[in-house]
mmCIF file of C-alpha atoms in Angstrom:
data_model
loop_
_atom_site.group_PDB
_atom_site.id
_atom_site.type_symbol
_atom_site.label_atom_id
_atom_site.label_comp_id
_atom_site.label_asym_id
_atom_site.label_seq_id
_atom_site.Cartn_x
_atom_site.Cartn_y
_atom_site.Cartn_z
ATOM 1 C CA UNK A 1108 -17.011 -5.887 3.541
ATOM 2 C CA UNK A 1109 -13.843 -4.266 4.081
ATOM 3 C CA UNK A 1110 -13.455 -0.825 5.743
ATOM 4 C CA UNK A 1111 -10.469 1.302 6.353
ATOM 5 C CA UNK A 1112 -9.564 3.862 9.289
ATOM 6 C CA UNK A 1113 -7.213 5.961 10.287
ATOM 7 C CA UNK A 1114 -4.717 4.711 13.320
ATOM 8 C CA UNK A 1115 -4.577 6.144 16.867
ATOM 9 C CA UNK A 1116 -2.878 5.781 19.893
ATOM 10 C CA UNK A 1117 -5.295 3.554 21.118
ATOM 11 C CA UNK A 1118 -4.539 1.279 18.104
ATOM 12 C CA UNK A 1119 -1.166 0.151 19.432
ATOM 13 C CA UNK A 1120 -2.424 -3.624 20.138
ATOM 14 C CA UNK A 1121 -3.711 -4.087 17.174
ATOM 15 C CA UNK A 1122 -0.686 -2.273 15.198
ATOM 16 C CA UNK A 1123 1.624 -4.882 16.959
ATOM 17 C CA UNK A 1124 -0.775 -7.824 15.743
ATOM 18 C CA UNK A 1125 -0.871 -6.585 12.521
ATOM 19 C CA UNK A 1126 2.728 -5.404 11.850
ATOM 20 C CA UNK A 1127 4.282 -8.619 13.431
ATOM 21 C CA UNK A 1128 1.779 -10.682 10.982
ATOM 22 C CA UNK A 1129 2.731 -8.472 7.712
ATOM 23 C CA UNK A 1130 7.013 -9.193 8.768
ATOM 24 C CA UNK A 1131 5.909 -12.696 9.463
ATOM 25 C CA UNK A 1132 4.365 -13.051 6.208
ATOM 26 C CA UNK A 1133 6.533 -11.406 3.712
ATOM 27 C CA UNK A 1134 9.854 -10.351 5.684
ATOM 28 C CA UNK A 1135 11.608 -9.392 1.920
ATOM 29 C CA UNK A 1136 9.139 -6.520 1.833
ATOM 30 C CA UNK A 1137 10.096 -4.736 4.845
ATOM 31 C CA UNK A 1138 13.054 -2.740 6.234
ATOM 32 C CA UNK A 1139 12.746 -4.227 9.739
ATOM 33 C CA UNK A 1140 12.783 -7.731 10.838
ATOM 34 C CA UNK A 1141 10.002 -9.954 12.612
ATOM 35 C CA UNK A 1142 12.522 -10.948 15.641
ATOM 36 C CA UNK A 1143 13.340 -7.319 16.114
ATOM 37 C CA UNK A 1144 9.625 -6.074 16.402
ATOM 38 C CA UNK A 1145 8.506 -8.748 18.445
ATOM 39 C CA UNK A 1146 10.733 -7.629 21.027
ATOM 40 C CA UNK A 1147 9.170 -4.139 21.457
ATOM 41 C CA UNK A 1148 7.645 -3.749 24.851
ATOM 42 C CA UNK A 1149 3.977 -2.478 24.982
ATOM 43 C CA UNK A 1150 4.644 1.674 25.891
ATOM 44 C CA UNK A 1151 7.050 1.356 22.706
ATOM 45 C CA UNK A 1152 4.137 -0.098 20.431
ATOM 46 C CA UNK A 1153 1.850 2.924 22.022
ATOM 47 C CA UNK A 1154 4.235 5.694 21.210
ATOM 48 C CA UNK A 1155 4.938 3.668 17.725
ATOM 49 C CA UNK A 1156 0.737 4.089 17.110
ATOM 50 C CA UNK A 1157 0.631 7.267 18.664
ATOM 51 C CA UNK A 1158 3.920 8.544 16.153
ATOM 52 C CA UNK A 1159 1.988 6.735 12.681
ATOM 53 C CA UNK A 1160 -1.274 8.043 13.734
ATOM 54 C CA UNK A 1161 -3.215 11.028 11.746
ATOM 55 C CA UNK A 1162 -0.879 14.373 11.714
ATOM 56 C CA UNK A 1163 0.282 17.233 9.224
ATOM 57 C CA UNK A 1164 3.275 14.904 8.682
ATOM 58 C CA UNK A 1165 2.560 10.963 8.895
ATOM 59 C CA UNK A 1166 -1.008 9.018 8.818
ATOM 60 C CA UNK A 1167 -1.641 5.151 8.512
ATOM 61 C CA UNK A 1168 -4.681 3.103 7.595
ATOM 62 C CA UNK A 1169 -5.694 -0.211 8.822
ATOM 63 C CA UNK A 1170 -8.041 -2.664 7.190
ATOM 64 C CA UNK A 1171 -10.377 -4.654 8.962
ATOM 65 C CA UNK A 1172 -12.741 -7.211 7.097
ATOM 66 C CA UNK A 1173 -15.536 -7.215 10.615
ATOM 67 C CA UNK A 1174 -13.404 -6.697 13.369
ATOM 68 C CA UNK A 1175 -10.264 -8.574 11.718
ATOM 69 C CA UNK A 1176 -7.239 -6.052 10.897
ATOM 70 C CA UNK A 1177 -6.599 -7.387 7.618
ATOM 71 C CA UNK A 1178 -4.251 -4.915 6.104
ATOM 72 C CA UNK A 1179 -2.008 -1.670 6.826
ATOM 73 C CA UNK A 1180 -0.506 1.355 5.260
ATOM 74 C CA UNK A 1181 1.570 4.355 6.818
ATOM 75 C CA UNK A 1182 2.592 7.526 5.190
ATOM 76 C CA UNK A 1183 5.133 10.310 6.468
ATOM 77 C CA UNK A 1184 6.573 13.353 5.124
ATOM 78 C CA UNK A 1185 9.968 13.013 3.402
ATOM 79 C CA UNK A 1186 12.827 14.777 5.867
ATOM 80 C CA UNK A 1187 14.646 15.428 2.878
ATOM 81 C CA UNK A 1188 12.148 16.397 0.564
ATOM 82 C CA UNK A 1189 9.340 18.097 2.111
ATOM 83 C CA UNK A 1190 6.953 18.348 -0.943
ATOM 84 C CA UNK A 1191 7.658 14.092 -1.051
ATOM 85 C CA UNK A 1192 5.223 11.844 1.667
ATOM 86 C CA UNK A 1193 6.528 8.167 1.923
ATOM 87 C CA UNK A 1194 4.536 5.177 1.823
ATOM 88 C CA UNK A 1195 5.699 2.785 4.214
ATOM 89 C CA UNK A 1196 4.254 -0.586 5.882
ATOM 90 C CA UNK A 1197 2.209 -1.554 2.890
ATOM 91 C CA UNK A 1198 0.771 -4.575 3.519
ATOM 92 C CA UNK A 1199 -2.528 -6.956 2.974
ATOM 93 C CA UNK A 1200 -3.276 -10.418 4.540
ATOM 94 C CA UNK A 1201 -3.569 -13.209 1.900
ATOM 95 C CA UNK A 1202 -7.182 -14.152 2.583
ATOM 96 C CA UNK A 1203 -7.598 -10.055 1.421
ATOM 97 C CA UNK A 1204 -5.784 -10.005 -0.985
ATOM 98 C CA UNK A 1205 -6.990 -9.871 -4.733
ATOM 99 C CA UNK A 1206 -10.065 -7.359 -3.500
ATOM 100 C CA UNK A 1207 -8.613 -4.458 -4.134
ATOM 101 C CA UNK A 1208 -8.215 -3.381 -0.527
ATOM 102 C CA UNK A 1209 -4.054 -2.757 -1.326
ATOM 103 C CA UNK A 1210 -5.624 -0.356 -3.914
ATOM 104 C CA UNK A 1211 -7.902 1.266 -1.471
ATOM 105 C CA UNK A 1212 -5.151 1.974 0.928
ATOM 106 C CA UNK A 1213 -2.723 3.528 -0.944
ATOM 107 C CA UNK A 1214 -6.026 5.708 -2.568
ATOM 108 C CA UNK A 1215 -6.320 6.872 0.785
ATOM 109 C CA UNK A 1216 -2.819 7.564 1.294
ATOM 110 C CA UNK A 1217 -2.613 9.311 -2.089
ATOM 111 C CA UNK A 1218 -6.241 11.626 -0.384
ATOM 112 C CA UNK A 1219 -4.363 12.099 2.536
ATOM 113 C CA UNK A 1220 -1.148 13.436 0.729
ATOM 114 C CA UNK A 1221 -3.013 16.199 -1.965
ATOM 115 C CA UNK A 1222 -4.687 17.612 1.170
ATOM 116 C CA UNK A 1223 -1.561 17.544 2.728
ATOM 117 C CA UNK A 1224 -0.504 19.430 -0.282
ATOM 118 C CA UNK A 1225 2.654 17.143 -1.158
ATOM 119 C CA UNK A 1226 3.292 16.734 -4.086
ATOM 120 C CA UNK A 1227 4.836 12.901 -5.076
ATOM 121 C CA UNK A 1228 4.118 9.835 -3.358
ATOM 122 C CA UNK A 1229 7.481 8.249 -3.406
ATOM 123 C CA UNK A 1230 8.282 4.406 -1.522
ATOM 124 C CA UNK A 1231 11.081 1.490 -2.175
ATOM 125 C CA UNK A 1232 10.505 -2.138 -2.945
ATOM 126 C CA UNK A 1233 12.847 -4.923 -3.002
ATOM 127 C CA UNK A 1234 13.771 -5.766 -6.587
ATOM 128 C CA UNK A 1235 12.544 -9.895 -6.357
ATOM 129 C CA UNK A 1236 8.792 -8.231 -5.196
ATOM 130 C CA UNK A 1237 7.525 -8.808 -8.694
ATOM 131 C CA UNK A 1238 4.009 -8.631 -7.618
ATOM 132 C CA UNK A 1239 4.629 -5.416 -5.785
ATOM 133 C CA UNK A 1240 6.021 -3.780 -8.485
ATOM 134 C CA UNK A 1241 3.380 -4.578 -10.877
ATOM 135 C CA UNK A 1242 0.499 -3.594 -8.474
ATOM 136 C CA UNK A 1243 2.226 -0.203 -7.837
ATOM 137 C CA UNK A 1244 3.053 0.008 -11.067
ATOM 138 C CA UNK A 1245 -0.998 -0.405 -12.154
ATOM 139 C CA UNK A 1246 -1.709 2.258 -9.154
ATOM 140 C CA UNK A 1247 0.413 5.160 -11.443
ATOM 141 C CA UNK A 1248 4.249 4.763 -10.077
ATOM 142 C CA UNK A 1249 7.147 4.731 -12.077
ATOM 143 C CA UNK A 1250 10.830 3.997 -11.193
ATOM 144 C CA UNK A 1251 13.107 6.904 -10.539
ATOM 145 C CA UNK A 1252 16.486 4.530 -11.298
ATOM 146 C CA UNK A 1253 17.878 5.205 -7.562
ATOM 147 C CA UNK A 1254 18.697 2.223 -6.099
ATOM 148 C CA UNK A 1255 20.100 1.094 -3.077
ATOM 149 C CA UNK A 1256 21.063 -2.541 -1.132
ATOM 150 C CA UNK A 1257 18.275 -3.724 0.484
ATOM 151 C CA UNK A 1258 19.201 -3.762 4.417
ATOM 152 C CA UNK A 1259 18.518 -7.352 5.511
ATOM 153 C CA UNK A 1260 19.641 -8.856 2.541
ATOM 154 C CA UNK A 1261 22.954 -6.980 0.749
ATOM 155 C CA UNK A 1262 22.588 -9.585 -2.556
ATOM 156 C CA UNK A 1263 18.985 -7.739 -2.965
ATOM 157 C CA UNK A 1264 18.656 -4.531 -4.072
ATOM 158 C CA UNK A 1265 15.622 -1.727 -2.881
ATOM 159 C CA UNK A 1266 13.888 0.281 -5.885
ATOM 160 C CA UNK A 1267 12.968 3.575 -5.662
ATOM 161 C CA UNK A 1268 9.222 4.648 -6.885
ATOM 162 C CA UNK A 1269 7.332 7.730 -7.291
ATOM 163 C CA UNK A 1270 4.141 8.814 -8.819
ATOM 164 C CA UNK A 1271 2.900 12.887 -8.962
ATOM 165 C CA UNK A 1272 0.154 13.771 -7.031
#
């Protein structure tokens, strides 16, 4: 059975594991690169677990199927637009995947956000993630038409995606 949580501080070892798996896996789905992350030293994954933790402004979930982090999610208030939170770090490991535990994170995201009392759930995906956009797209979000290049990869291009809380 899987279970979520939210992340602490004293999550950071796992974070690391969990992170560097999810750019490992699917490095077109991220804004930050496997070889870059892997070279944080330990105190910078602590204040990194510490900073995504449960707040007024940011929160992320982790996934464990036992005692196996299977999947993440993190969530932060929009600098620009303060009634906006961001989803961020979505990812599940493909032995999870297909169980509807994506779909319980972001429901928990989308909780964490109304009593938060923002008011759209907004993220980017990379425009070749065909299966991302269709499972966000099933969860309630809807394109906004901004666009921008996609930083690892200028030939790709990120889409923007909101949904109202």
């Amino acid at each position: 059975m899987i279970t979520l949580r939210p992340m602490t501080a004293l999550d950071a070892e796992v974070f690391r594991d969990v992170r560097l798996r999810a750019l490992s896996d699917t490095p077109l789905a991220f804004g930050s690169t496997h070889a870059k992350e892997s070279l944080c030293t330990p105190e910078e994954w602590a204040a990194r677990a510490k900073k995504w933790g449960e707040g007024n402004d940011a929160i992320s979930f982790l996934a464990f199927d036992q005692d196996h982090c299977c999947g993440i999610i993190g969530c932060f208030k929009d600098e620009e637009k303060s009634s906006h939170a961001c989803i961020v770090s979505m990812w599940v490991a493909a032995e999870a995947r297909r169980q509807g535990v994506g779909a319980h994170l972001v429901k928990s995201v989308e909780e964490w956000a109304r009593r938060h009392g923002f008011e759209q759930l907004v993220l980017d995906v990379t425009d070749i993630n065909t299966a991302a956009i269709t499972f966000y797209q099933r969860l309630g979000f809807e394109f906004t038409g901004e666009t921008k290049p996609y930083p690892n990869d200028p030939t790709l291009r990120e889409l923007f995606m909101q949904k109202k809380l």
